Each structure stands twice: as C-alpha cells, then as structure tokens.
XYZ file of C-alpha atoms in Angstrom:
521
model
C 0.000 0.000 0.000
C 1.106 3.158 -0.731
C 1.499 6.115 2.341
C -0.533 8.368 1.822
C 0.064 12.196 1.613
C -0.929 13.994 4.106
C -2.030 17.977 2.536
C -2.119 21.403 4.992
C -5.292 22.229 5.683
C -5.833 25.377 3.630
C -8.362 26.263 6.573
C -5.429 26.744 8.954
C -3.278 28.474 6.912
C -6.136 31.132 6.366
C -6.973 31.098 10.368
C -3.236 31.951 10.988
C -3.836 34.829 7.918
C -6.989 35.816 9.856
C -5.252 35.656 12.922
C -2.468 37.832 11.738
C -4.434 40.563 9.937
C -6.167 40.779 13.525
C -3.237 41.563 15.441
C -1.841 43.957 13.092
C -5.305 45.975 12.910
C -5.212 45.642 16.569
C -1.822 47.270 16.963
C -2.935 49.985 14.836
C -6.010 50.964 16.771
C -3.450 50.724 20.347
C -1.754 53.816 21.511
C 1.559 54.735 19.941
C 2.695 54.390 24.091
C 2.801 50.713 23.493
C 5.484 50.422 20.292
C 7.777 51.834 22.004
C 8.196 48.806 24.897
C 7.564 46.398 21.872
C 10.486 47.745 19.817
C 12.419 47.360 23.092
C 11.437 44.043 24.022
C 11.913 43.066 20.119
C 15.724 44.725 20.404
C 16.305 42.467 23.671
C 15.396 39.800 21.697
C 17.451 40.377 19.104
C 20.034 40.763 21.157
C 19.982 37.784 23.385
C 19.806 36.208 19.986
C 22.798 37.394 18.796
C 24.925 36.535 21.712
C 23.614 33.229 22.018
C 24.608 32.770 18.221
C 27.876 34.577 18.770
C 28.218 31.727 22.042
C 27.639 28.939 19.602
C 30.009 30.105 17.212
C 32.477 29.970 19.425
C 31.758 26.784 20.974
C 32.023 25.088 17.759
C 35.377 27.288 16.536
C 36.689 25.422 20.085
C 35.342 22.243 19.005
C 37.089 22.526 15.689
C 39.967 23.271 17.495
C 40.146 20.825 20.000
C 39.637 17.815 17.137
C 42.250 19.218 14.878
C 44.245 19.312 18.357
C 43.336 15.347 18.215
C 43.832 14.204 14.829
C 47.511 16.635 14.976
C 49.412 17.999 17.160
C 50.761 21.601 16.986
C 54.545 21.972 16.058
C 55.299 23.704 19.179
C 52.776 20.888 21.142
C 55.165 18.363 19.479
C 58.347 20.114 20.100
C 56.745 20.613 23.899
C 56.520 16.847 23.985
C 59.923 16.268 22.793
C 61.035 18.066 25.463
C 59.259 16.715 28.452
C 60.735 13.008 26.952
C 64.004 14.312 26.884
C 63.606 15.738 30.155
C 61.989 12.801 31.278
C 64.908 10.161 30.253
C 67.494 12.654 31.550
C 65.980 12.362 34.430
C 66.098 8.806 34.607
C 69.720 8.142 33.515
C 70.406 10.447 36.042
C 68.647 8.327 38.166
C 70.877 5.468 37.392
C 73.992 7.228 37.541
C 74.702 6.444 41.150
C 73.753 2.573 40.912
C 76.088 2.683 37.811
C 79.064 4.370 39.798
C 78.672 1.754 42.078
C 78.553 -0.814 39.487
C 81.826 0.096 37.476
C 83.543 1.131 40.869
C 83.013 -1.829 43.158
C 80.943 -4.937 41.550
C 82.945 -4.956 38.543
C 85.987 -5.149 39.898
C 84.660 -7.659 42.536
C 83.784 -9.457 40.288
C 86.689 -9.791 38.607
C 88.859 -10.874 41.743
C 85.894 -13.552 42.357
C 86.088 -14.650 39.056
C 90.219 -15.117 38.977
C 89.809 -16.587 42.487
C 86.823 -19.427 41.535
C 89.267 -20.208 37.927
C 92.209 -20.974 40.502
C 90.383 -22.814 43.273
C 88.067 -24.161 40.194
C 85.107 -24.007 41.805
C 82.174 -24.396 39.794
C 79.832 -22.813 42.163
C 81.015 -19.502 42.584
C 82.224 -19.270 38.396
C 78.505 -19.377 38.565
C 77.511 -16.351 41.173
C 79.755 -14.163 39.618
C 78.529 -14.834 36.061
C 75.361 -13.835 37.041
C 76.585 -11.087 39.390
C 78.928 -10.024 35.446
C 75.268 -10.294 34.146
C 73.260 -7.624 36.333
C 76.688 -5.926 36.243
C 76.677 -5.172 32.717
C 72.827 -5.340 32.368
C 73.102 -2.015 34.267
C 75.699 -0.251 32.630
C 73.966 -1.215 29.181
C 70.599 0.375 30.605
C 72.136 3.571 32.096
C 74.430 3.945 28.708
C 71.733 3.569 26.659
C 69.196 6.142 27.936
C 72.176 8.612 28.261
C 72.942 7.463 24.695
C 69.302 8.485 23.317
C 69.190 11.764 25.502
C 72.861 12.704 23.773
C 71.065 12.060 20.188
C 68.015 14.197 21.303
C 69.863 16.924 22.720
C 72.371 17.140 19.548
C 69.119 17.126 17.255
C 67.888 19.815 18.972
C 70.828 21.938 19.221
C 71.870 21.359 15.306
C 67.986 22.858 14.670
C 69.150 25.746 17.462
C 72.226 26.738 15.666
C 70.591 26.830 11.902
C 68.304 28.876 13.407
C 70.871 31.040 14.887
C 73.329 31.170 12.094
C 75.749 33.770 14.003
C 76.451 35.227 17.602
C 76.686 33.609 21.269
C 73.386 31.580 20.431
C 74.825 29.750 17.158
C 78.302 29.035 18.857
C 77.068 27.390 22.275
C 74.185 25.630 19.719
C 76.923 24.168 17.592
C 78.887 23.799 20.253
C 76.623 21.372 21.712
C 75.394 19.677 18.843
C 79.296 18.515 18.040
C 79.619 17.409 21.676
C 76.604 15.717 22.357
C 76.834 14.050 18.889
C 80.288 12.601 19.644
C 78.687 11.791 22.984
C 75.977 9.679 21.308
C 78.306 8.045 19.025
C 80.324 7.045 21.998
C 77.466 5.652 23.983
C 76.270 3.328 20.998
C 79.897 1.897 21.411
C 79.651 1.935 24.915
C 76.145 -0.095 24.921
C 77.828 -2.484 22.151
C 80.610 -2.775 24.400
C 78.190 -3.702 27.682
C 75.883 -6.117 25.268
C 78.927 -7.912 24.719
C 79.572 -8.534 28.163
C 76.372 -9.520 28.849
C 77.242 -12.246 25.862
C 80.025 -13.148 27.674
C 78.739 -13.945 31.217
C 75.798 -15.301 29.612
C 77.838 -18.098 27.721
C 79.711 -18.594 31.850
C 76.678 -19.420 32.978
C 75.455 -21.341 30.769
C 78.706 -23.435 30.371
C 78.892 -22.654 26.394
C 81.311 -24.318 24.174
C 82.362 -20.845 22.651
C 82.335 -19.292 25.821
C 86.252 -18.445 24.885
C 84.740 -16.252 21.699
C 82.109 -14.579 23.715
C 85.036 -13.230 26.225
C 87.777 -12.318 23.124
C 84.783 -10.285 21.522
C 83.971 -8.479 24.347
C 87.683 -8.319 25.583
C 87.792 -6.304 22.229
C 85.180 -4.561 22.545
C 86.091 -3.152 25.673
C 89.497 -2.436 24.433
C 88.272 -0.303 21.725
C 85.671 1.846 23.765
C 87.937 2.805 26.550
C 90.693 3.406 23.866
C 87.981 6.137 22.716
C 87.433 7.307 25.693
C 91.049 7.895 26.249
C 91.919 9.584 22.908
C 88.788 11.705 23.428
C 90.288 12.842 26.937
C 93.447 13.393 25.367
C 92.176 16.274 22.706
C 90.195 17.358 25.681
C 93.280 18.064 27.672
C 95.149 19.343 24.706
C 92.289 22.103 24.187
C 91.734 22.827 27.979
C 95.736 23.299 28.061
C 95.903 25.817 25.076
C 93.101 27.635 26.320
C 94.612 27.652 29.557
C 98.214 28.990 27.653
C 95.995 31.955 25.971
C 94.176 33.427 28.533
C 98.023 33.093 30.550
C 99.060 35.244 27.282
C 96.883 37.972 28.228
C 98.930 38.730 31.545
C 98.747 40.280 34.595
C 96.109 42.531 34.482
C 97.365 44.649 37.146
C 100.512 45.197 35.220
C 98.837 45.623 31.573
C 96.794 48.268 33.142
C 99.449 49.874 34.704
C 99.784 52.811 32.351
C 96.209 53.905 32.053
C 96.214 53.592 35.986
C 98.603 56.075 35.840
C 97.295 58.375 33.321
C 93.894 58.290 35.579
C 95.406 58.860 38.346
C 97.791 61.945 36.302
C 94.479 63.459 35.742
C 93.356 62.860 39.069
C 96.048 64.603 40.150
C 95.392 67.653 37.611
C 92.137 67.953 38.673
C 92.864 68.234 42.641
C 95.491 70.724 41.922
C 92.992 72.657 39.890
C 90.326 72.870 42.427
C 92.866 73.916 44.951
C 94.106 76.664 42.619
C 90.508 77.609 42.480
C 90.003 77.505 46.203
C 93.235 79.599 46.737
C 91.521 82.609 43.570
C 88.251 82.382 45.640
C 90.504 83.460 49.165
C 92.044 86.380 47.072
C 88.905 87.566 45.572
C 87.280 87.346 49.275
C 89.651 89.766 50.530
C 90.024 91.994 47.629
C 88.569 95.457 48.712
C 87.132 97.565 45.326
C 84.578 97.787 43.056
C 83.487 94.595 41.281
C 84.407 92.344 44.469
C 80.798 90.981 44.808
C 81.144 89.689 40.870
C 84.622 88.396 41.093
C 83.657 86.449 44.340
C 80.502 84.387 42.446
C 82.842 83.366 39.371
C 85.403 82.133 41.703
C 82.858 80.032 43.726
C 81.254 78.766 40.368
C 85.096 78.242 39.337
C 86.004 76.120 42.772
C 82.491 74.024 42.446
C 83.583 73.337 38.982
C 87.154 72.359 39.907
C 85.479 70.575 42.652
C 83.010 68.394 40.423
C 85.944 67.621 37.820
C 88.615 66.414 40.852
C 85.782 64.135 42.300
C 84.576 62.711 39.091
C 88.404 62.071 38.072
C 88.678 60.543 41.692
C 85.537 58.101 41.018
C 87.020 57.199 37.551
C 90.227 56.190 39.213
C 88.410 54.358 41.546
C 86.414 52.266 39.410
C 89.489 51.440 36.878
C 90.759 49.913 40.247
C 88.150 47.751 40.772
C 87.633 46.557 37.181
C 91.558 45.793 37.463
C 90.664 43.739 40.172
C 87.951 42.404 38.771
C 89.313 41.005 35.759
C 92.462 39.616 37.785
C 90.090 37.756 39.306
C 88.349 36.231 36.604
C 91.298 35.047 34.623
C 92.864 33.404 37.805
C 89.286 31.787 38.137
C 89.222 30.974 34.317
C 93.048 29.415 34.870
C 91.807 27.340 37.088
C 88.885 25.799 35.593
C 91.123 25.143 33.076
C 93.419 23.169 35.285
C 90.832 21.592 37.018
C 89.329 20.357 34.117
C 92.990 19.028 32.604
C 93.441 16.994 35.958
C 89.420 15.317 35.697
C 90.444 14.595 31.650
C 93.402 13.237 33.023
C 91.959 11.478 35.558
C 89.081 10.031 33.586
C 91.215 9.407 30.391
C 93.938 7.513 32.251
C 90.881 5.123 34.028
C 89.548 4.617 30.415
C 93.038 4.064 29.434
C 93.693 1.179 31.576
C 90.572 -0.278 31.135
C 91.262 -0.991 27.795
C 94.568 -2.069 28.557
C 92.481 -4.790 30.772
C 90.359 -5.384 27.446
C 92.880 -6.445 25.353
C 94.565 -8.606 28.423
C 90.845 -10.288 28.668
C 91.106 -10.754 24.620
C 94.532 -12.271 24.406
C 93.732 -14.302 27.258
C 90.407 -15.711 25.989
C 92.155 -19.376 24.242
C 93.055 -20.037 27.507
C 91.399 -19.214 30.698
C 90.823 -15.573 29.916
C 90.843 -12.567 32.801
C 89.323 -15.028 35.159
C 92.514 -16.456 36.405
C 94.968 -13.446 35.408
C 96.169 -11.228 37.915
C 97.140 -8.700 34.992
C 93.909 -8.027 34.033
C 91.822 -8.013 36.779
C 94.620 -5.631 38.340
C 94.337 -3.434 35.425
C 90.290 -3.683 35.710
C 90.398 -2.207 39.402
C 93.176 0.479 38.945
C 90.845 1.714 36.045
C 87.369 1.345 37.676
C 89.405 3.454 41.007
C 90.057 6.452 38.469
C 87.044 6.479 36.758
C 85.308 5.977 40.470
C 87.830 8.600 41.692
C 86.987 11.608 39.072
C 82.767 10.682 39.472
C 83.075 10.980 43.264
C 84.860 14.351 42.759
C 82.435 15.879 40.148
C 79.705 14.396 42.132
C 81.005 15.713 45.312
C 81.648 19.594 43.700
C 77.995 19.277 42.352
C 76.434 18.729 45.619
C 78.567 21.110 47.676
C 77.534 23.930 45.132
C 73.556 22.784 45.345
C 74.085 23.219 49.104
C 75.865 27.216 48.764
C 73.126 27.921 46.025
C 70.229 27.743 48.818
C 72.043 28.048 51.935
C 74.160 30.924 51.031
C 71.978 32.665 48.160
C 73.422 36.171 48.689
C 77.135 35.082 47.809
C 77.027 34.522 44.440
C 73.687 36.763 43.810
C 73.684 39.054 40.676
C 74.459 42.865 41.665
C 71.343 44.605 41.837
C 68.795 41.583 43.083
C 67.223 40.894 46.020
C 68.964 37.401 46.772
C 66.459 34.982 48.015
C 65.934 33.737 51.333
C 68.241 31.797 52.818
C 67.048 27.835 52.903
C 68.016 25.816 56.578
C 70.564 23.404 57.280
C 68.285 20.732 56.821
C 66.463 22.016 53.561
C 70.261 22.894 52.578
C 71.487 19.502 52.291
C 68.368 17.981 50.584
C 68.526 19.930 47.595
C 72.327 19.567 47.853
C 71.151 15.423 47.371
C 69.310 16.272 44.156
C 71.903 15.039 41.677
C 69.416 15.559 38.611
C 69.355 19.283 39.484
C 72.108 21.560 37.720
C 73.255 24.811 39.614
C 72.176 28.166 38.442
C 73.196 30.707 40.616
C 77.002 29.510 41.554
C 80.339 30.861 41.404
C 80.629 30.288 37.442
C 77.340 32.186 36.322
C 78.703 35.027 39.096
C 81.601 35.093 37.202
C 80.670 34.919 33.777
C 78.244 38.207 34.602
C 81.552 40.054 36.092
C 82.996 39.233 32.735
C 80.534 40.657 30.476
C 79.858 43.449 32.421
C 83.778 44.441 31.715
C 83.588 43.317 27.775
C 80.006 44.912 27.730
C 79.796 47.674 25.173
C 79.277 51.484 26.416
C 75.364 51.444 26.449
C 75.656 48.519 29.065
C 78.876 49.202 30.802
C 79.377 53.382 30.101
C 81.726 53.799 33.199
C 84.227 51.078 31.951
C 87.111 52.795 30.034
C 88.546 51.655 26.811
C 91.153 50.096 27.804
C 89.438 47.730 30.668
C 86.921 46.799 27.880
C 89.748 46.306 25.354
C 91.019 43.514 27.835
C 88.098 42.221 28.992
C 87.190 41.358 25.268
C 90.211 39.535 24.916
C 89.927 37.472 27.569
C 86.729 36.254 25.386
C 89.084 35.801 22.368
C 91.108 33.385 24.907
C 88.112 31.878 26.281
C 86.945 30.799 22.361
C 83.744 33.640 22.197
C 85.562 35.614 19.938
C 84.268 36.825 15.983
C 85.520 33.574 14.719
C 83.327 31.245 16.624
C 80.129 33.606 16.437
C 80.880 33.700 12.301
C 81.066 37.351 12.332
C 83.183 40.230 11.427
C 85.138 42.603 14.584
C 82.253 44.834 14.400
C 79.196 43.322 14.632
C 80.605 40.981 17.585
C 81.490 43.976 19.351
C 77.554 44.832 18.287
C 76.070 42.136 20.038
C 78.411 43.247 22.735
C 76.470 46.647 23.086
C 72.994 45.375 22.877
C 70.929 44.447 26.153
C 68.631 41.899 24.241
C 71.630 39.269 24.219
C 72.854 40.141 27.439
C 71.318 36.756 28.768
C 72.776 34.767 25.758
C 76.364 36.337 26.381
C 76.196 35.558 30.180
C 75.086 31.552 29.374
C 77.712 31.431 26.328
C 80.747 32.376 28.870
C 79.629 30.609 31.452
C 79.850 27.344 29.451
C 83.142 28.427 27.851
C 84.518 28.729 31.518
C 83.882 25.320 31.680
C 84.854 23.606 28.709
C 88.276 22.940 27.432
C-alpha cells in the first residue's frame, strides 16, 4: 500500500492569515505608548539572539579546534613533547647514575677478583655467582648507557635545529657547540652499549657453560678495548684544548701590570684635577679679601670656578676608583678561568687515564680468551680495578663539587647573587642539604654564572657598561678571544661581535655562552 500524503489544511493556513491581519489591525487601533516597549522588548530579543549565536560560534570554533588538536598535534605541542621526553629520560639516567658508579667502581671489579679466584680454586659454584653477578653488572651499565645514549642524540638534534636557526652570535656558537659534543657523545654511547651487550654475551655463555664461551670473552675483551681506547683519545684532545686555552688566557697577563699605564694616566688626571680645584680655592681666598669695586662679581665666578674644579677632581677621583676595581675584577676572573682550566685538565686526566687502563684490561681479557681468559689473570683483573678506582675517583669528585655547590646555592643565596637583586631567602641546614642530594638538578646561581656576569659586564659595550674605560673593555674582550667567544666562533666580522656586545637583548645569551666556555676545554 502506498502512504498516503498527508495535505495542509488550507483552513489553517487562512486562520493563521486571519489571525495575523487581527493583530496587526489591533496594533494599529493601540496607543503609539505601546510600540515603544515592543520595539524594546523586540531589540532584547534580538540581542539575546545574537549573543547566544555569537556563544555557539564559538563553541564550535573550540570544538574545531580541540579535534584538529586530536587528529595533529601543533609543532610547538610536538616540540613541547619532545622536550618533556628528553627531560623525562634525563631524568632517569640520572637516576641510574649512582647505581652505575657503584657498578663500574666496586661490583665490577669484585667481580673480577671472584672470578680469577673461583678459575684458581676451580670451583664451579662460585664461576657461577659471579657470572650472574657479570650479568646484572653489565645489564646495568647497558641500561644507564643507553638512555644517556638516546638523551645525547636528542639533545644534539635539537641543538643542530638551534644553531641553523641562529646562524651567528653567542646563540649559534654554544648551539653548535653542543650539537658537536653531544653528537660525539651519542656516538660514543652506541659503542659503549655495544661494548656492555657484549659482556652480557660473555657472562651469559659462563653461565650457561657454552662451548664458545672463549669467543664470547675475546669479543667483548675487544670490545672493551676499543671503547675505553675512545674514551682515552677523546680525553686526550680534551686536555690538549683545555691546556691551550689555559696557555691563551696566561698570554693575556697580569692585568694589574697591563693596566698599569692607564692607571697612571687616571690617576695623572686625578692629580690635575685636585690641583685645579685647589688653585681655584686659593683665587676664591684672594677675591674674598680683595677690597674695590666689582668684588661681589669676582667672588661668584670664583665660587662657580672652585664648584667646577670641585666636580671635575671628584669625578676624576671616582674614575680612578672604578678602573681599580675593574683591574681587580678582571684579575680575578682570569685566575678563576686558569683554574677551571686546570681543574678540568686533571678530571680529563683522571678520567682518560681510568679509560686508558681499562682498555689495557680489554685487550689482556682478549689475548687471554684461548686459555682461561681474565678469570685467572692477575694482569687483568689488576688493570680492571686500577681503572674502575680512576674512573670511580673523578665521578666521586664531580659528584662531590655538584652537591657542595647545590648546598651554597640555597644556603648561602646572597654570595654569588647578581648585583642589583634581592637574593632569596636563605634555605636551613636541613632544607640545605636535601637539595644539595638532588643530583638531577644543575646549579644556576654559583660561582661560574657570578663570574661569567663580572665578565661581560667588563667586555660589555658602552650602552651597558658606560663607566668602563677603553682600555678595561679592550682587555676584557680579549679574555673572550682566549676563552673561544671571539668573531671567529660567532661567524662574524670585529664589528658586529662587538655589536652584540652593546645590545641588552643578548645580554642573557652572552652571560650563558661564557659561562659554558669557563667550563669547557
């Protein structure tokens, strides 16, 4: 069967028509009084309309925005989220960084006297433990090597982006700076986490009982050889750079000596100027007892004359003054900058020579792998401990520094506080040495950053530094020749790097960019 069509009545269509014609002939007849509230009410209408309409809108803009949220993120959502993971996993191979200093500084080489012990006394049971003690071992430094290994390929990613952004000045140099460094870093770590795989191979095939057991301890004998042999040439160029940075910024000299003539010349006009306000002084006395006409007027010149004198001595005096403390301050600087220099030769050293010997105790384990390997040779598991002791050694010491400046950065805010700021309040003993425990935390307001501000405020151009004289600035710049923040490294000409010198908006970029060239070799 076929629905059927239901028709409008034509009756209700004319009732409405009716209806309609009724109410307009009505409103006619009504006193003008009334259109005036039904124009009003019709306005409120139209605006309530309007705004809810407008409300809508909106609401579905935000819906639109929220799905296209969903179905793709934002680049700077993205970039936000590449962050956070980096942060995240540097957070947890810091994390692991005291469980692997423990590992390489006292299991390992445990380990290897239990393991040369049980291959003497051949006993079965304890070849055994200490395989699967060499197991967890390595099964830690693998896990801590490899997150630091994926946070070193993030961070060099995002630092090559940083310095094509920045293609010259403080911001492209400490960008490519970084992305060199933490790319070597990464390229390093997939070695290192090769290397630890392997020993996990080779404990493994102990346990086990393998028939190429004697393979499994020559390949990672090699492999251990050739990572620490790495390690040890990179310390090498390390030291090399650290020492002929440390040679150039020696090169500068003594700043109390290089200044020494435009001390003098300050203090020459210094000098000048006190003699010519007591010349003045000694005109004003004469005037003030000269009897005759005119005495009143000679009098006010010499007074404006001695205030004049007066202003010039004590603004000569000031000048003087200051040169004497920028003298000071830049002696201490380059002694400070000589000595992270030093420091960081001995730690290279240090480190270098651990990583050194350790490979020496790789190829001892490879050469000894036909027979009964560095189980039962006193060589190599000698050579193993004296290496794990430096490496332990220079890891105590950084970790040691880190935490004793964490402690001074909340105890003793007001030391190393920027001139000019309210330093914060001081934290207690007890609050003190808990932040001092947070080894993920870097320090921000320490002795380097103090000094890296005392620094720039010397090169600074005048607009920044106005008071510093030529000379001091002429100085202080070189110093950031010495320190490697000179035009060559920012890719531009004299000029413009004394430019960026002068302008306030990279006053933060100069202070982080000599701050980290304190620090590096």
């Amino acid at each position: 069967m076929s629905t059927p069509i239901h028709r409008t009545s034509t009756r209700q269509s004319a009732a409405v028509l009716t209806s309609a014609r009724r109410r307009e002939d009505g409103s006619r007849t009504r006193s003008t009084s009334a259109r005036p509230a039904e124009r009003a009410l019709l306005e409120m209408q139209s605006r309530a309309g309007n705004r809810a309409t407008t409300a809508m809108v909106q609401r579905a803009r935000d819906a639109g925005r929220g799905n296209a949220a969903a179905n793709g993120a934002s680049p700077q959502a993205k970039k936000n989220y590449r962050d956070r993971i980096a942060a995240l996993l540097d957070r947890f191979k810091k994390n692991l960084e005291p469980v692997d200093t423990f590992v390489k500084g006292f299991q390992t080489p445990t380990n290897a006297a239990f393991t040369q012990q049980a291959a003497v006394a051949a006993n079965e049971s304890l070849k055994h433990s200490t395989a699967a003690s060499g197991t967890s071992a390595a099964s830690g430094n693998l896990l801590t090597e490899a997150a630091g290994t994926v946070v070193n390929g993030m961070d060099a990613y995002k630092n090559m982006k940083d310095a094509r952004k920045h293609e010259t000045g403080a911001d492209h140099h400490r960008a490519n700076r970084k992305a060199k460094t933490k790319g070597v870093d990464t390229v390093v770590g997939a070695a290192g986490s090769g290397s630890y795989s392997a020993a996990i191979a080779k404990e493994v095939t102990k346990i086990q009982k393998a028939a190429d057991a004697a393979v499994a301890s020559e390949a990672s004998g090699i492999a251990g050889a050739s990572v620490g042999t790495v390690k040890g040439i990179r310390s090498a160029f390390r030291i090399g750079r650290a020492a002929g940075k440390y040679q150039q910024i020696k090169k500068l000299g003594d700043p109390h000596l290089v200044q020494a003539g435009a001390l003098a010349r300050l203090n020459e006009s210094r000098e000048q100027a006190d003699w010519a306000a007591a010349q003045a002084y000694v005109a004003l006395d004469s005037y003030w007892k000269h009897e005759g006409p005119g005495r009143l007027e000679l009098v006010s010149e010499a007074i404006d004359a001695a205030w004049e004198a007066m202003a010039e001595a004590r603004d000569a005096g000031e000048t003087l003054q200051r040169a004497e403390n920028d003298v000071e301050k830049l002696s201490t600087v380059q002694q400070y900058a000589k000595k992270k220099q030093l420091t960081k030769i001995g730690k290279e050293a240090a480190g270098g020579g651990g990583e050194s010997v350790k490979a020496a105790a790789g190829v001892v384990t490879a050469v000894a792998a036909g027979t009964v390997g560095l189980a039962s040779n006193p060589v190599g598991w000698g050579l193993a401990g004296a290496g794990a002791g430096l490496v332990l050694g220079v890891t105590l010491y950084k970790a040691l520094r880190a935490a004793t400046k964490r402690y001074e950065e909340v105890h003793h805010p007001e030391r190393w506080a920027p001139q000019g700021e309210t330093p914060a309040e001081a934290a207690s003993r007890t609050e003190s040495l808990k932040h001092a425990l947070k080894f993920w935390k870097k320090v921000s307001k320490g002795e380097r950053q103090a000094m890296a501000r005392e620094i720039y405020a010397l090169a600074a151009g005048p607009d920044i530094s106005g008071h510093t004289t030529a000379e001091m600035r002429e100085s202080a710049r070189s110093l950031l020749i010495a320190l490697k923040s000179g035009p060559a490294q920012h890719k531009l000409e004299p000029d413009a790097w004394a430019e960026t010198l002068n302008d306030p908006a990279k006053t933060s970029g100069w202070i982080a960019e000599i701050a980290e060239q304190l620090a590096s070799g």
